[in-house]
JSON list of C-alpha atoms in Angstrom, two decimals:
[
{"chain": "O", "resi": 251, "resn": "UNK", "atom": "CA", "xyz": [-57.41, -5.62, 41.51]},
{"chain": "O", "resi": 252, "resn": "UNK", "atom": "CA", "xyz": [-54.01, -5.21, 39.71]},
{"chain": "O", "resi": 253, "resn": "UNK", "atom": "CA", "xyz": [-51.01, -7.09, 41.32]},
{"chain": "O", "resi": 254, "resn": "UNK", "atom": "CA", "xyz": [-48.84, -3.68, 40.97]},
{"chain": "O", "resi": 255, "resn": "UNK", "atom": "CA", "xyz": [-50.90, -0.47, 41.38]},
{"chain": "O", "resi": 256, "resn": "UNK", "atom": "CA", "xyz": [-49.38, 2.96, 40.75]},
{"chain": "O", "resi": 257, "resn": "UNK", "atom": "CA", "xyz": [-51.08, 6.24, 41.79]},
{"chain": "O", "resi": 258, "resn": "UNK", "atom": "CA", "xyz": [-51.80, 8.61, 40.17]},
{"chain": "O", "resi": 259, "resn": "UNK", "atom": "CA", "xyz": [-52.08, 7.47, 36.68]},
{"chain": "O", "resi": 260, "resn": "UNK", "atom": "CA", "xyz": [-51.72, 10.94, 35.30]},
{"chain": "O", "resi": 261, "resn": "UNK", "atom": "CA", "xyz": [-50.26, 14.15, 36.83]},
{"chain": "O", "resi": 262, "resn": "UNK", "atom": "CA", "xyz": [-49.51, 17.71, 35.56]},
{"chain": "O", "resi": 263, "resn": "UNK", "atom": "CA", "xyz": [-47.40, 19.63, 37.91]},
{"chain": "O", "resi": 264, "resn": "UNK", "atom": "CA", "xyz": [-45.42, 23.02, 37.93]},
{"chain": "O", "resi": 265, "resn": "UNK", "atom": "CA", "xyz": [-41.64, 23.43, 37.37]},
{"chain": "O", "resi": 266, "resn": "UNK", "atom": "CA", "xyz": [-40.16, 23.47, 40.97]},
{"chain": "O", "resi": 267, "resn": "UNK", "atom": "CA", "xyz": [-43.01, 21.59, 42.69]},
{"chain": "O", "resi": 268, "resn": "UNK", "atom": "CA", "xyz": [-42.55, 18.45, 44.80]},
{"chain": "O", "resi": 269, "resn": "UNK", "atom": "CA", "xyz": [-44.27, 15.30, 43.49]},
{"chain": "O", "resi": 270, "resn": "UNK", "atom": "CA", "xyz": [-44.68, 11.84, 44.79]},
{"chain": "O", "resi": 271, "resn": "UNK", "atom": "CA", "xyz": [-45.58, 8.91, 42.70]},
{"chain": "O", "resi": 272, "resn": "UNK", "atom": "CA", "xyz": [-46.75, 5.76, 44.81]},
{"chain": "O", "resi": 273, "resn": "UNK", "atom": "CA", "xyz": [-46.47, 2.20, 43.96]},
{"chain": "O", "resi": 274, "resn": "UNK", "atom": "CA", "xyz": [-47.96, -0.87, 45.84]},
{"chain": "O", "resi": 275, "resn": "UNK", "atom": "CA", "xyz": [-47.86, -4.70, 45.13]},
{"chain": "O", "resi": 276, "resn": "UNK", "atom": "CA", "xyz": [-49.65, -7.61, 46.26]},
{"chain": "O", "resi": 277, "resn": "UNK", "atom": "CA", "xyz": [-47.26, -10.16, 44.67]},
{"chain": "O", "resi": 278, "resn": "UNK", "atom": "CA", "xyz": [-45.11, -10.47, 47.87]},
{"chain": "O", "resi": 279, "resn": "UNK", "atom": "CA", "xyz": [-41.94, -9.78, 45.81]},
{"chain": "O", "resi": 280, "resn": "UNK", "atom": "CA", "xyz": [-38.97, -8.58, 47.62]},
{"chain": "O", "resi": 281, "resn": "UNK", "atom": "CA", "xyz": [-37.43, -6.55, 44.68]},
{"chain": "O", "resi": 282, "resn": "UNK", "atom": "CA", "xyz": [-39.11, -3.42, 43.57]},
{"chain": "O", "resi": 283, "resn": "UNK", "atom": "CA", "xyz": [-37.90, -0.91, 40.66]},
{"chain": "O", "resi": 284, "resn": "UNK", "atom": "CA", "xyz": [-38.79, 2.36, 39.27]},
{"chain": "O", "resi": 285, "resn": "UNK", "atom": "CA", "xyz": [-38.28, 2.94, 35.58]},
{"chain": "O", "resi": 286, "resn": "UNK", "atom": "CA", "xyz": [-38.66, 6.05, 33.32]},
{"chain": "O", "resi": 287, "resn": "UNK", "atom": "CA", "xyz": [-39.69, 5.56, 29.65]},
{"chain": "O", "resi": 288, "resn": "UNK", "atom": "CA", "xyz": [-38.99, 8.00, 26.91]},
{"chain": "O", "resi": 289, "resn": "UNK", "atom": "CA", "xyz": [-39.72, 7.38, 23.22]},
{"chain": "O", "resi": 290, "resn": "UNK", "atom": "CA", "xyz": [-36.60, 5.82, 21.49]},
{"chain": "O", "resi": 291, "resn": "UNK", "atom": "CA", "xyz": [-34.97, 5.41, 24.79]},
{"chain": "O", "resi": 292, "resn": "UNK", "atom": "CA", "xyz": [-36.60, 2.50, 26.18]},
{"chain": "O", "resi": 293, "resn": "UNK", "atom": "CA", "xyz": [-36.81, 2.00, 30.03]},
{"chain": "O", "resi": 294, "resn": "UNK", "atom": "CA", "xyz": [-34.17, 3.49, 32.11]},
{"chain": "O", "resi": 295, "resn": "UNK", "atom": "CA", "xyz": [-33.86, 2.42, 35.71]},
{"chain": "O", "resi": 296, "resn": "UNK", "atom": "CA", "xyz": [-34.01, 5.18, 38.38]},
{"chain": "O", "resi": 297, "resn": "UNK", "atom": "CA", "xyz": [-33.88, 3.33, 41.69]},
{"chain": "O", "resi": 298, "resn": "UNK", "atom": "CA", "xyz": [-34.25, -0.30, 42.97]},
{"chain": "O", "resi": 299, "resn": "UNK", "atom": "CA", "xyz": [-34.84, -1.70, 46.24]},
{"chain": "O", "resi": 300, "resn": "UNK", "atom": "CA", "xyz": [-34.36, -5.38, 47.60]},
{"chain": "O", "resi": 301, "resn": "UNK", "atom": "CA", "xyz": [-36.02, -4.69, 50.91]},
{"chain": "O", "resi": 302, "resn": "UNK", "atom": "CA", "xyz": [-37.00, -1.95, 53.17]},
{"chain": "O", "resi": 303, "resn": "UNK", "atom": "CA", "xyz": [-33.45, -1.40, 54.19]},
{"chain": "O", "resi": 304, "resn": "UNK", "atom": "CA", "xyz": [-31.85, -1.61, 50.86]},
{"chain": "O", "resi": 305, "resn": "UNK", "atom": "CA", "xyz": [-32.10, 1.17, 48.15]},
{"chain": "O", "resi": 306, "resn": "UNK", "atom": "CA", "xyz": [-29.88, 1.32, 45.15]},
{"chain": "O", "resi": 307, "resn": "UNK", "atom": "CA", "xyz": [-29.34, 3.95, 42.64]},
{"chain": "O", "resi": 308, "resn": "UNK", "atom": "CA", "xyz": [-30.11, 3.13, 38.95]},
{"chain": "O", "resi": 309, "resn": "UNK", "atom": "CA", "xyz": [-28.69, 4.72, 35.77]},
{"chain": "O", "resi": 310, "resn": "UNK", "atom": "CA", "xyz": [-30.54, 8.11, 36.16]},
{"chain": "O", "resi": 311, "resn": "UNK", "atom": "CA", "xyz": [-31.13, 8.87, 39.80]},
{"chain": "O", "resi": 312, "resn": "UNK", "atom": "CA", "xyz": [-30.26, 12.43, 39.94]},
{"chain": "O", "resi": 313, "resn": "UNK", "atom": "CA", "xyz": [-33.18, 14.62, 40.58]},
{"chain": "O", "resi": 314, "resn": "UNK", "atom": "CA", "xyz": [-35.16, 11.74, 42.23]},
{"chain": "O", "resi": 315, "resn": "UNK", "atom": "CA", "xyz": [-35.43, 10.18, 45.62]},
{"chain": "O", "resi": 316, "resn": "UNK", "atom": "CA", "xyz": [-37.21, 6.93, 46.80]},
{"chain": "O", "resi": 317, "resn": "UNK", "atom": "CA", "xyz": [-38.75, 5.45, 49.78]},
{"chain": "O", "resi": 318, "resn": "UNK", "atom": "CA", "xyz": [-39.53, 1.80, 50.77]},
{"chain": "O", "resi": 319, "resn": "UNK", "atom": "CA", "xyz": [-42.01, 2.25, 53.36]},
{"chain": "O", "resi": 320, "resn": "UNK", "atom": "CA", "xyz": [-42.87, -1.45, 53.53]},
{"chain": "O", "resi": 321, "resn": "UNK", "atom": "CA", "xyz": [-42.25, -4.56, 51.49]},
{"chain": "O", "resi": 322, "resn": "UNK", "atom": "CA", "xyz": [-45.15, -3.84, 49.47]},
{"chain": "O", "resi": 323, "resn": "UNK", "atom": "CA", "xyz": [-44.74, -0.05, 49.06]},
{"chain": "O", "resi": 324, "resn": "UNK", "atom": "CA", "xyz": [-42.03, 1.82, 47.11]},
{"chain": "O", "resi": 325, "resn": "UNK", "atom": "CA", "xyz": [-42.51, 5.53, 46.23]},
{"chain": "O", "resi": 326, "resn": "UNK", "atom": "CA", "xyz": [-40.66, 7.90, 43.98]},
{"chain": "O", "resi": 327, "resn": "UNK", "atom": "CA", "xyz": [-40.38, 11.53, 44.69]},
{"chain": "O", "resi": 328, "resn": "UNK", "atom": "CA", "xyz": [-39.36, 14.35, 42.43]},
{"chain": "O", "resi": 329, "resn": "UNK", "atom": "CA", "xyz": [-38.07, 16.98, 44.77]},
{"chain": "O", "resi": 330, "resn": "UNK", "atom": "CA", "xyz": [-38.13, 19.88, 42.57]},
{"chain": "O", "resi": 331, "resn": "UNK", "atom": "CA", "xyz": [-39.77, 18.92, 39.27]},
{"chain": "O", "resi": 332, "resn": "UNK", "atom": "CA", "xyz": [-38.30, 20.24, 35.69]},
{"chain": "O", "resi": 333, "resn": "UNK", "atom": "CA", "xyz": [-39.78, 19.93, 32.42]},
{"chain": "O", "resi": 334, "resn": "UNK", "atom": "CA", "xyz": [-37.25, 17.24, 31.15]},
{"chain": "O", "resi": 335, "resn": "UNK", "atom": "CA", "xyz": [-38.65, 15.01, 33.78]},
{"chain": "O", "resi": 336, "resn": "UNK", "atom": "CA", "xyz": [-41.95, 14.80, 31.66]},
{"chain": "O", "resi": 337, "resn": "UNK", "atom": "CA", "xyz": [-42.19, 11.18, 30.97]},
{"chain": "O", "resi": 338, "resn": "UNK", "atom": "CA", "xyz": [-44.12, 7.87, 31.52]},
{"chain": "O", "resi": 339, "resn": "UNK", "atom": "CA", "xyz": [-42.97, 6.32, 34.91]},
{"chain": "O", "resi": 340, "resn": "UNK", "atom": "CA", "xyz": [-43.23, 2.51, 35.75]},
{"chain": "O", "resi": 341, "resn": "UNK", "atom": "CA", "xyz": [-42.95, 0.60, 38.91]},
{"chain": "O", "resi": 342, "resn": "UNK", "atom": "CA", "xyz": [-42.10, -3.06, 38.64]},
{"chain": "O", "resi": 343, "resn": "UNK", "atom": "CA", "xyz": [-41.61, -6.01, 41.06]},
{"chain": "O", "resi": 344, "resn": "UNK", "atom": "CA", "xyz": [-39.47, -9.09, 40.67]},
{"chain": "O", "resi": 345, "resn": "UNK", "atom": "CA", "xyz": [-38.12, -12.02, 42.54]},
{"chain": "O", "resi": 346, "resn": "UNK", "atom": "CA", "xyz": [-34.72, -13.92, 42.20]},
{"chain": "O", "resi": 347, "resn": "UNK", "atom": "CA", "xyz": [-34.38, -14.69, 38.48]},
{"chain": "O", "resi": 348, "resn": "UNK", "atom": "CA", "xyz": [-37.93, -14.24, 37.55]},
{"chain": "O", "resi": 349, "resn": "UNK", "atom": "CA", "xyz": [-39.59, -11.78, 35.22]},
{"chain": "O", "resi": 350, "resn": "UNK", "atom": "CA", "xyz": [-40.45, -8.38, 36.22]},
{"chain": "O", "resi": 351, "resn": "UNK", "atom": "CA", "xyz": [-44.23, -7.30, 36.74]},
{"chain": "O", "resi": 352, "resn": "UNK", "atom": "CA", "xyz": [-45.06, -3.92, 35.79]},
{"chain": "O", "resi": 353, "resn": "UNK", "atom": "CA", "xyz": [-47.67, -1.37, 36.89]},
{"chain": "O", "resi": 354, "resn": "UNK", "atom": "CA", "xyz": [-49.93, 0.59, 34.47]},
{"chain": "O", "resi": 355, "resn": "UNK", "atom": "CA", "xyz": [-47.72, 3.53, 34.55]},
{"chain": "O", "resi": 356, "resn": "UNK", "atom": "CA", "xyz": [-47.95, 7.23, 35.63]},
{"chain": "O", "resi": 357, "resn": "UNK", "atom": "CA", "xyz": [-47.73, 9.85, 32.79]},
{"chain": "O", "resi": 358, "resn": "UNK", "atom": "CA", "xyz": [-46.18, 12.80, 34.31]},
{"chain": "O", "resi": 359, "resn": "UNK", "atom": "CA", "xyz": [-46.11, 16.26, 32.78]},
{"chain": "O", "resi": 360, "resn": "UNK", "atom": "CA", "xyz": [-43.94, 19.11, 34.15]},
{"chain": "O", "resi": 361, "resn": "UNK", "atom": "CA", "xyz": [-45.03, 22.52, 32.76]},
{"chain": "N", "resi": 106, "resn": "UNK", "atom": "CA", "xyz": [-21.34, -3.21, 30.76]},
{"chain": "N", "resi": 107, "resn": "UNK", "atom": "CA", "xyz": [-24.51, -4.96, 30.21]},
{"chain": "N", "resi": 108, "resn": "UNK", "atom": "CA", "xyz": [-26.72, -3.74, 27.39]},
{"chain": "N", "resi": 109, "resn": "UNK", "atom": "CA", "xyz": [-29.43, -4.76, 24.90]},
{"chain": "N", "resi": 110, "resn": "UNK", "atom": "CA", "xyz": [-29.82, -3.53, 21.31]},
{"chain": "N", "resi": 111, "resn": "UNK", "atom": "CA", "xyz": [-33.00, -3.56, 19.17]},
{"chain": "N", "resi": 112, "resn": "UNK", "atom": "CA", "xyz": [-31.69, -2.70, 15.87]},
{"chain": "N", "resi": 113, "resn": "UNK", "atom": "CA", "xyz": [-35.04, -1.72, 14.22]},
{"chain": "N", "resi": 114, "resn": "UNK", "atom": "CA", "xyz": [-37.07, 1.11, 15.54]},
{"chain": "N", "resi": 115, "resn": "UNK", "atom": "CA", "xyz": [-40.14, -0.23, 13.44]},
{"chain": "N", "resi": 116, "resn": "UNK", "atom": "CA", "xyz": [-41.06, -3.38, 11.79]},
{"chain": "N", "resi": 117, "resn": "UNK", "atom": "CA", "xyz": [-43.79, -3.66, 9.30]},
{"chain": "N", "resi": 118, "resn": "UNK", "atom": "CA", "xyz": [-45.57, -6.95, 8.23]},
{"chain": "N", "resi": 119, "resn": "UNK", "atom": "CA", "xyz": [-48.70, -7.97, 6.53]},
{"chain": "N", "resi": 120, "resn": "UNK", "atom": "CA", "xyz": [-51.22, -9.93, 8.38]},
{"chain": "N", "resi": 121, "resn": "UNK", "atom": "CA", "xyz": [-50.65, -13.68, 8.08]},
{"chain": "N", "resi": 122, "resn": "UNK", "atom": "CA", "xyz": [-46.99, -13.44, 7.27]},
{"chain": "N", "resi": 123, "resn": "UNK", "atom": "CA", "xyz": [-44.36, -14.37, 9.78]},
{"chain": "N", "resi": 124, "resn": "UNK", "atom": "CA", "xyz": [-42.77, -11.75, 11.95]},
{"chain": "N", "resi": 125, "resn": "UNK", "atom": "CA", "xyz": [-39.35, -11.27, 13.60]},
{"chain": "N", "resi": 126, "resn": "UNK", "atom": "CA", "xyz": [-38.11, -8.73, 15.99]},
{"chain": "N", "resi": 127, "resn": "UNK", "atom": "CA", "xyz": [-34.75, -8.51, 16.70]},
{"chain": "N", "resi": 128, "resn": "UNK", "atom": "CA", "xyz": [-32.61, -8.33, 19.93]},
{"chain": "N", "resi": 129, "resn": "UNK", "atom": "CA", "xyz": [-28.99, -8.82, 20.75]},
{"chain": "N", "resi": 130, "resn": "UNK", "atom": "CA", "xyz": [-27.37, -8.31, 24.19]},
{"chain": "N", "resi": 131, "resn": "UNK", "atom": "CA", "xyz": [-24.09, -7.99, 25.94]},
{"chain": "N", "resi": 132, "resn": "UNK", "atom": "CA", "xyz": [-23.59, -9.31, 29.54]},
{"chain": "N", "resi": 133, "resn": "UNK", "atom": "CA", "xyz": [-20.71, -10.32, 31.66]},
{"chain": "N", "resi": 134, "resn": "UNK", "atom": "CA", "xyz": [-22.29, -13.65, 32.83]},
{"chain": "N", "resi": 135, "resn": "UNK", "atom": "CA", "xyz": [-24.89, -15.97, 31.70]},
{"chain": "N", "resi": 136, "resn": "UNK", "atom": "CA", "xyz": [-28.29, -14.08, 30.65]},
{"chain": "N", "resi": 137, "resn": "UNK", "atom": "CA", "xyz": [-31.63, -14.63, 31.54]},
{"chain": "N", "resi": 138, "resn": "UNK", "atom": "CA", "xyz": [-33.71, -12.90, 28.54]},
{"chain": "N", "resi": 139, "resn": "UNK", "atom": "CA", "xyz": [-37.18, -11.73, 28.29]},
{"chain": "N", "resi": 140, "resn": "UNK", "atom": "CA", "xyz": [-39.56, -10.04, 25.92]},
{"chain": "N", "resi": 141, "resn": "UNK", "atom": "CA", "xyz": [-42.41, -7.83, 26.85]},
{"chain": "N", "resi": 142, "resn": "UNK", "atom": "CA", "xyz": [-45.28, -6.11, 25.03]},
{"chain": "N", "resi": 143, "resn": "UNK", "atom": "CA", "xyz": [-46.66, -2.73, 25.60]},
{"chain": "N", "resi": 144, "resn": "UNK", "atom": "CA", "xyz": [-50.04, -1.65, 24.10]},
{"chain": "N", "resi": 145, "resn": "UNK", "atom": "CA", "xyz": [-50.94, 2.14, 24.05]},
{"chain": "N", "resi": 146, "resn": "UNK", "atom": "CA", "xyz": [-51.45, 3.49, 27.45]},
{"chain": "N", "resi": 147, "resn": "UNK", "atom": "CA", "xyz": [-50.88, 0.23, 29.24]},
{"chain": "N", "resi": 148, "resn": "UNK", "atom": "CA", "xyz": [-47.95, -1.34, 31.13]},
{"chain": "N", "resi": 149, "resn": "UNK", "atom": "CA", "xyz": [-45.44, -3.77, 29.82]},
{"chain": "N", "resi": 150, "resn": "UNK", "atom": "CA", "xyz": [-47.01, -7.32, 29.66]},
{"chain": "N", "resi": 151, "resn": "UNK", "atom": "CA", "xyz": [-44.50, -10.31, 29.85]},
{"chain": "N", "resi": 152, "resn": "UNK", "atom": "CA", "xyz": [-44.60, -12.60, 26.81]},
{"chain": "N", "resi": 153, "resn": "UNK", "atom": "CA", "xyz": [-41.62, -15.14, 27.35]},
{"chain": "N", "resi": 154, "resn": "UNK", "atom": "CA", "xyz": [-38.33, -15.92, 28.80]},
{"chain": "N", "resi": 155, "resn": "UNK", "atom": "CA", "xyz": [-35.20, -17.83, 28.41]},
{"chain": "N", "resi": 156, "resn": "UNK", "atom": "CA", "xyz": [-33.27, -19.07, 31.51]},
{"chain": "N", "resi": 157, "resn": "UNK", "atom": "CA", "xyz": [-31.74, -22.38, 30.54]},
{"chain": "N", "resi": 158, "resn": "UNK", "atom": "CA", "xyz": [-32.57, -25.40, 28.51]},
{"chain": "N", "resi": 159, "resn": "UNK", "atom": "CA", "xyz": [-34.07, -25.51, 25.06]},
{"chain": "N", "resi": 160, "resn": "UNK", "atom": "CA", "xyz": [-32.97, -22.72, 22.89]},
{"chain": "N", "resi": 161, "resn": "UNK", "atom": "CA", "xyz": [-36.55, -22.12, 21.44]},
{"chain": "N", "resi": 162, "resn": "UNK", "atom": "CA", "xyz": [-39.09, -20.87, 24.02]},
{"chain": "N", "resi": 163, "resn": "UNK", "atom": "CA", "xyz": [-42.73, -20.58, 23.44]},
{"chain": "N", "resi": 164, "resn": "UNK", "atom": "CA", "xyz": [-44.66, -17.87, 25.14]},
{"chain": "N", "resi": 165, "resn": "UNK", "atom": "CA", "xyz": [-48.10, -16.08, 25.16]},
{"chain": "N", "resi": 166, "resn": "UNK", "atom": "CA", "xyz": [-50.29, -15.14, 22.13]},
{"chain": "N", "resi": 167, "resn": "UNK", "atom": "CA", "xyz": [-48.17, -17.53, 19.73]},
{"chain": "N", "resi": 168, "resn": "UNK", "atom": "CA", "xyz": [-45.06, -15.88, 20.01]},
{"chain": "N", "resi": 169, "resn": "UNK", "atom": "CA", "xyz": [-41.57, -17.68, 20.47]},
{"chain": "N", "resi": 170, "resn": "UNK", "atom": "CA", "xyz": [-37.97, -16.67, 20.71]},
{"chain": "N", "resi": 171, "resn": "UNK", "atom": "CA", "xyz": [-34.80, -18.33, 19.94]},
{"chain": "N", "resi": 172, "resn": "UNK", "atom": "CA", "xyz": [-31.77, -17.88, 22.15]},
{"chain": "N", "resi": 173, "resn": "UNK", "atom": "CA", "xyz": [-28.39, -17.97, 20.19]},
{"chain": "N", "resi": 174, "resn": "UNK", "atom": "CA", "xyz": [-25.48, -17.88, 22.43]},
{"chain": "N", "resi": 175, "resn": "UNK", "atom": "CA", "xyz": [-22.81, -17.61, 19.77]},
{"chain": "N", "resi": 176, "resn": "UNK", "atom": "CA", "xyz": [-24.69, -14.54, 18.20]},
{"chain": "N", "resi": 177, "resn": "UNK", "atom": "CA", "xyz": [-25.81, -13.21, 21.43]},
{"chain": "N", "resi": 178, "resn": "UNK", "atom": "CA", "xyz": [-29.19, -12.87, 20.14]},
{"chain": "N", "resi": 179, "resn": "UNK", "atom": "CA", "xyz": [-32.68, -13.51, 21.23]},
{"chain": "N", "resi": 180, "resn": "UNK", "atom": "CA", "xyz": [-35.13, -12.72, 18.57]},
{"chain": "N", "resi": 181, "resn": "UNK", "atom": "CA", "xyz": [-38.83, -12.70, 18.79]},
{"chain": "N", "resi": 182, "resn": "UNK", "atom": "CA", "xyz": [-40.91, -14.55, 16.17]},
{"chain": "N", "resi": 183, "resn": "UNK", "atom": "CA", "xyz": [-44.42, -15.42, 15.32]},
{"chain": "N", "resi": 184, "resn": "UNK", "atom": "CA", "xyz": [-45.35, -17.80, 12.36]},
{"chain": "N", "resi": 185, "resn": "UNK", "atom": "CA", "xyz": [-48.43, -15.67, 11.42]},
{"chain": "N", "resi": 186, "resn": "UNK", "atom": "CA", "xyz": [-49.05, -12.07, 12.42]},
{"chain": "N", "resi": 187, "resn": "UNK", "atom": "CA", "xyz": [-52.20, -10.72, 13.51]},
{"chain": "N", "resi": 188, "resn": "UNK", "atom": "CA", "xyz": [-53.24, -7.15, 13.42]},
{"chain": "N", "resi": 189, "resn": "UNK", "atom": "CA", "xyz": [-53.80, -7.21, 17.06]},
{"chain": "N", "resi": 190, "resn": "UNK", "atom": "CA", "xyz": [-50.05, -7.84, 17.42]},
{"chain": "N", "resi": 191, "resn": "UNK", "atom": "CA", "xyz": [-49.38, -4.24, 16.53]},
{"chain": "N", "resi": 192, "resn": "UNK", "atom": "CA", "xyz": [-47.57, -2.93, 19.64]},
{"chain": "N", "resi": 193, "resn": "UNK", "atom": "CA", "xyz": [-44.43, -1.77, 21.08]},
{"chain": "N", "resi": 194, "resn": "UNK", "atom": "CA", "xyz": [-41.90, -4.86, 22.01]},
{"chain": "N", "resi": 195, "resn": "UNK", "atom": "CA", "xyz": [-39.11, -4.64, 24.43]},
{"chain": "N", "resi": 196, "resn": "UNK", "atom": "CA", "xyz": [-36.34, -7.01, 24.82]},
{"chain": "N", "resi": 197, "resn": "UNK", "atom": "CA", "xyz": [-34.59, -7.18, 28.30]},
{"chain": "N", "resi": 198, "resn": "UNK", "atom": "CA", "xyz": [-31.81, -9.10, 30.15]},
{"chain": "N", "resi": 199, "resn": "UNK", "atom": "CA", "xyz": [-30.77, -9.96, 33.60]},
{"chain": "N", "resi": 200, "resn": "UNK", "atom": "CA", "xyz": [-27.10, -10.50, 34.14]},
{"chain": "N", "resi": 201, "resn": "UNK", "atom": "CA", "xyz": [-26.16, -13.67, 36.27]},
{"chain": "N", "resi": 202, "resn": "UNK", "atom": "CA", "xyz": [-22.82, -11.87, 36.85]},
{"chain": "N", "resi": 203, "resn": "UNK", "atom": "CA", "xyz": [-24.50, -9.03, 38.24]},
{"chain": "N", "resi": 204, "resn": "UNK", "atom": "CA", "xyz": [-26.48, -11.12, 40.56]},
{"chain": "N", "resi": 205, "resn": "UNK", "atom": "CA", "xyz": [-29.49, -10.50, 38.64]},
{"chain": "N", "resi": 206, "resn": "UNK", "atom": "CA", "xyz": [-29.99, -7.12, 40.49]},
{"chain": "N", "resi": 207, "resn": "UNK", "atom": "CA", "xyz": [-31.43, -5.29, 37.27]},
{"chain": "N", "resi": 208, "resn": "UNK", "atom": "CA", "xyz": [-33.42, -5.65, 34.32]},
{"chain": "N", "resi": 209, "resn": "UNK", "atom": "CA", "xyz": [-31.64, -3.99, 31.29]},
{"chain": "N", "resi": 210, "resn": "UNK", "atom": "CA", "xyz": [-34.16, -2.88, 28.49]},
{"chain": "N", "resi": 211, "resn": "UNK", "atom": "CA", "xyz": [-33.64, -2.34, 24.73]},
{"chain": "N", "resi": 212, "resn": "UNK", "atom": "CA", "xyz": [-35.06, 0.74, 23.34]},
{"chain": "N", "resi": 213, "resn": "UNK", "atom": "CA", "xyz": [-38.11, -0.95, 21.89]},
{"chain": "N", "resi": 214, "resn": "UNK", "atom": "CA", "xyz": [-39.37, -1.89, 18.36]},
{"chain": "N", "resi": 215, "resn": "UNK", "atom": "CA", "xyz": [-42.75, -0.68, 17.18]},
{"chain": "N", "resi": 216, "resn": "UNK", "atom": "CA", "xyz": [-44.63, -3.55, 15.32]},
{"chain": "N", "resi": 217, "resn": "UNK", "atom": "CA", "xyz": [-47.15, -2.60, 12.80]},
{"chain": "N", "resi": 218, "resn": "UNK", "atom": "CA", "xyz": [-49.30, -5.38, 11.25]},
{"chain": "N", "resi": 219, "resn": "UNK", "atom": "CA", "xyz": [-51.23, -4.27, 8.27]},
{"chain": "N", "resi": 220, "resn": "UNK", "atom": "CA", "xyz": [-54.49, -6.15, 7.13]}
]
């Protein structure tokens, strides 16, 4: 099984709908991140969390919310999806000064 | 502000030739530097990192990178490219001055290795 698992892998949704992307990890890391990837823009940080009671906004948090349900689970929600939120979304985990470990990604299309 | 720049959107190299993918960074404190590779429809895979010590670090699949503090660069290199190295490469930095809170990524460089 993958160390960082994202569900769903692909999703098509309509404008205005609420959608949740889920992430779970078995690495035991305290830090979890949500990134968005767009062509030519690299990865941009949406939210990050150091533990269940610690949630921080990243550089592009508008239109998104997150929930850290447990150390191993970190979900991203789009309250009212819009077409420019169409992107590839990645969850990642990390610890201290180590490298980040990424999930396989969720390809979200908002029509 | 912290940032990472990958000045080349695409790098083309013939199989067997050496390759270099460039990365420069800007941080307020001491950097931790990383390279990742992304194959189509896959997540990012860790290649190598510089934390401290020897400026030349070796990583997976024969890749290496050289940390140059004066030029604030961390270029990825490989002596002999393979067609299977064709992928999207990302440079990333964690900032000691930022308490290593976040990873900052470059925009990515697409490496094309031709037979």
